[in-house]
PDB file of C-alpha atoms in Angstrom:
ATOM      1  CA  MET K   1      -7.468  16.577  17.333  1.00  0.00           C
ATOM      2  CA  THR K   2      -6.436  18.901  14.666  1.00  0.00           C
ATOM      3  CA  ALA K   3      -5.907  17.958  10.833  1.00  0.00           C
ATOM      4  CA  MET K   4      -1.942  18.027  11.433  1.00  0.00           C
ATOM      5  CA  THR K   5      -2.693  15.046  13.992  1.00  0.00           C
ATOM      6  CA  ARG K   6      -5.256  13.097  12.697  1.00  0.00           C
ATOM      7  CA  PRO K   7      -3.449   9.267  11.865  1.00  0.00           C
ATOM      8  CA  LEU K   8      -4.392   7.594   8.926  1.00  0.00           C
ATOM      9  CA  ALA K   9      -7.042   5.469  10.374  1.00  0.00           C
ATOM     10  CA  ARG K  10      -6.939   2.183   8.404  1.00  0.00           C
ATOM     11  CA  VAL K  11      -4.390   1.609   5.405  1.00  0.00           C
ATOM     12  CA  SER K  12      -6.116  -2.123   4.068  1.00  0.00           C
ATOM     13  CA  PHE K  13      -3.972  -3.749   1.855  1.00  0.00           C
ATOM     14  CA  GLY K  14      -3.824  -7.088  -0.024  1.00  0.00           C
ATOM     15  CA  LEU K  15      -1.301  -9.486  -1.468  1.00  0.00           C
ATOM     16  CA  PHE K  16      -2.716 -11.452  -3.753  1.00  0.00           C
ATOM     17  CA  LEU K  17      -0.392 -13.933  -5.811  1.00  0.00           C
ATOM     18  CA  LEU K  18      -1.256 -13.993  -9.453  1.00  0.00           C
ATOM     19  CA  ALA K  19      -1.288 -17.002 -11.554  1.00  0.00           C
ATOM     20  CA  GLY K  20      -1.243 -16.776 -15.364  1.00  0.00           C
ATOM     21  CA  SER K  21      -3.498 -19.448 -17.271  1.00  0.00           C
ATOM     22  CA  MET K  22      -2.127 -22.803 -17.500  1.00  0.00           C
ATOM     23  CA  LEU K  23       0.493 -22.518 -20.250  1.00  0.00           C
ATOM     24  CA  ALA K  24       2.241 -19.308 -18.553  1.00  0.00           C
ATOM     25  CA  GLN K  25       2.135 -19.099 -14.994  1.00  0.00           C
ATOM     26  CA  SER K  26       4.117 -16.420 -13.321  1.00  0.00           C
ATOM     27  CA  THR K  27       5.195 -16.034  -9.581  1.00  0.00           C
ATOM     28  CA  LEU K  28       4.618 -12.302  -9.226  1.00  0.00           C
ATOM     29  CA  GLY K  29       2.099 -10.655  -7.155  1.00  0.00           C
ATOM     30  CA  THR K  30       0.300  -7.441  -6.272  1.00  0.00           C
ATOM     31  CA  ILE K  31      -0.076  -5.078  -3.785  1.00  0.00           C
ATOM     32  CA  LEU K  32      -3.219  -3.262  -3.824  1.00  0.00           C
ATOM     33  CA  GLY K  33      -5.041  -1.491  -0.682  1.00  0.00           C
ATOM     34  CA  THR K  34      -7.759   1.739  -0.349  1.00  0.00           C
ATOM     35  CA  VAL K  35      -6.485   4.685   2.318  1.00  0.00           C
ATOM     36  CA  THR K  36      -9.164   6.153   4.707  1.00  0.00           C
ATOM     37  CA  ASP K  37      -9.173   9.242   7.482  1.00  0.00           C
ATOM     38  CA  PRO K  38     -10.482   7.970  10.691  1.00  0.00           C
ATOM     39  CA  SER K  39     -13.893   8.782  10.153  1.00  0.00           C
ATOM     40  CA  GLY K  40     -14.015   6.603   6.862  1.00  0.00           C
ATOM     41  CA  ALA K  41     -13.242   9.272   4.180  1.00  0.00           C
ATOM     42  CA  ILE K  42     -10.912   7.848   1.176  1.00  0.00           C
ATOM     43  CA  VAL K  43      -7.673   9.983   1.290  1.00  0.00           C
ATOM     44  CA  VAL K  44      -6.574  11.121  -2.524  1.00  0.00           C
ATOM     45  CA  GLY K  45      -3.081  11.696  -3.401  1.00  0.00           C
ATOM     46  CA  ALA K  46      -1.259   9.840  -0.560  1.00  0.00           C
ATOM     47  CA  THR K  47       1.629   8.436  -1.203  1.00  0.00           C
ATOM     48  CA  VAL K  48       2.009   4.595  -0.331  1.00  0.00           C
ATOM     49  CA  GLN K  49       5.707   3.730  -0.478  1.00  0.00           C
ATOM     50  CA  ILE K  50       6.252  -0.262  -0.436  1.00  0.00           C
ATOM     51  CA  THR K  51       8.871  -1.826   0.517  1.00  0.00           C
ATOM     52  CA  ASN K  52      10.371  -5.058   0.237  1.00  0.00           C
ATOM     53  CA  VAL K  53      12.590  -5.274   3.304  1.00  0.00           C
ATOM     54  CA  ASP K  54      14.228  -9.154   2.083  1.00  0.00           C
ATOM     55  CA  GLU K  55      16.041  -7.147  -0.370  1.00  0.00           C
ATOM     56  CA  GLY K  56      15.944  -3.559   0.579  1.00  0.00           C
ATOM     57  CA  SER K  57      14.312  -2.454  -2.995  1.00  0.00           C
ATOM     58  CA  SER K  58      11.232   0.333  -3.403  1.00  0.00           C
ATOM     59  CA  TYR K  59       8.018   1.203  -4.681  1.00  0.00           C
ATOM     60  CA  THR K  60       5.917   4.286  -4.392  1.00  0.00           C
ATOM     61  CA  ALA K  61       2.172   4.576  -5.483  1.00  0.00           C
ATOM     62  CA  THR K  62      -0.263   7.309  -5.191  1.00  0.00           C
ATOM     63  CA  THR K  63      -4.244   6.770  -4.166  1.00  0.00           C
ATOM     64  CA  ASP K  64      -6.097   7.594  -6.605  1.00  0.00           C
ATOM     65  CA  VAL K  65      -9.643   9.248  -6.616  1.00  0.00           C
ATOM     66  CA  HIS K  66     -11.338   6.606  -4.797  1.00  0.00           C
ATOM     67  CA  GLY K  67      -8.300   6.263  -2.206  1.00  0.00           C
ATOM     68  CA  ASP K  68      -7.094   3.111  -4.116  1.00  0.00           C
ATOM     69  CA  TYR K  69      -3.497   2.216  -4.744  1.00  0.00           C
ATOM     70  CA  THR K  70      -1.748  -0.706  -6.697  1.00  0.00           C
ATOM     71  CA  GLN K  71       1.681  -1.653  -7.094  1.00  0.00           C
ATOM     72  CA  VAL K  72       2.277  -4.888  -9.489  1.00  0.00           C
ATOM     73  CA  ASN K  73       4.971  -7.288 -10.386  1.00  0.00           C
ATOM     74  CA  LEU K  74       6.160  -7.597  -7.150  1.00  0.00           C
ATOM     75  CA  LYS K  75       8.451 -10.703  -6.001  1.00  0.00           C
ATOM     76  CA  PRO K  76       6.933 -12.660  -3.190  1.00  0.00           C
ATOM     77  CA  ALA K  77       8.734 -11.190   0.112  1.00  0.00           C
ATOM     78  CA  HIS K  78       8.245  -9.267   3.369  1.00  0.00           C
ATOM     79  CA  TYR K  79       6.798  -6.104   2.706  1.00  0.00           C
ATOM     80  CA  LYS K  80       6.448  -2.712   4.518  1.00  0.00           C
ATOM     81  CA  ILE K  81       4.190   0.086   3.582  1.00  0.00           C
ATOM     82  CA  GLU K  82       4.000   3.425   4.694  1.00  0.00           C
ATOM     83  CA  VAL K  83       1.302   5.634   4.101  1.00  0.00           C
ATOM     84  CA  THR K  84       2.117   9.864   3.959  1.00  0.00           C
ATOM     85  CA  GLN K  85      -0.235  12.385   3.787  1.00  0.00           C
ATOM     86  CA  PRO K  86       0.011  16.227   4.394  1.00  0.00           C
ATOM     87  CA  GLY K  87      -2.215  16.790   7.375  1.00  0.00           C
ATOM     88  CA  PHE K  88      -2.073  13.539   8.624  1.00  0.00           C
ATOM     89  CA  GLN K  89       0.165  11.123  10.808  1.00  0.00           C
ATOM     90  CA  SER K  90       2.194   8.652   8.311  1.00  0.00           C
ATOM     91  CA  GLU K  91       0.625   5.371   9.358  1.00  0.00           C
ATOM     92  CA  THR K  92       3.014   1.707   8.814  1.00  0.00           C
ATOM     93  CA  VAL K  93       1.867  -1.629   8.099  1.00  0.00           C
ATOM     94  CA  ARG K  94       4.383  -4.714   7.995  1.00  0.00           C
ATOM     95  CA  ASN K  95       4.143  -7.835   6.662  1.00  0.00           C
TER      96      ASN K  95
END
């Protein structure tokens, strides 16, 4: 398998609805995750496109030196997450 055809083997993510203190609650959430290649190595600098499929709004994040990404202040909805990185096949996770 060449570098150009290696899939991003795993795009892990979490959706957390955050509640503030008892005095101030929030209905917004956060999507976060780690991008790794098929061998389990982290992927630095990958582009993570997070799309609210209910509204069509889109956000872009980039993985850091640990392969992690975070997008905050998201409305509860159905999301599609697409990860791209030169030299790898893109990977999409829905819902």
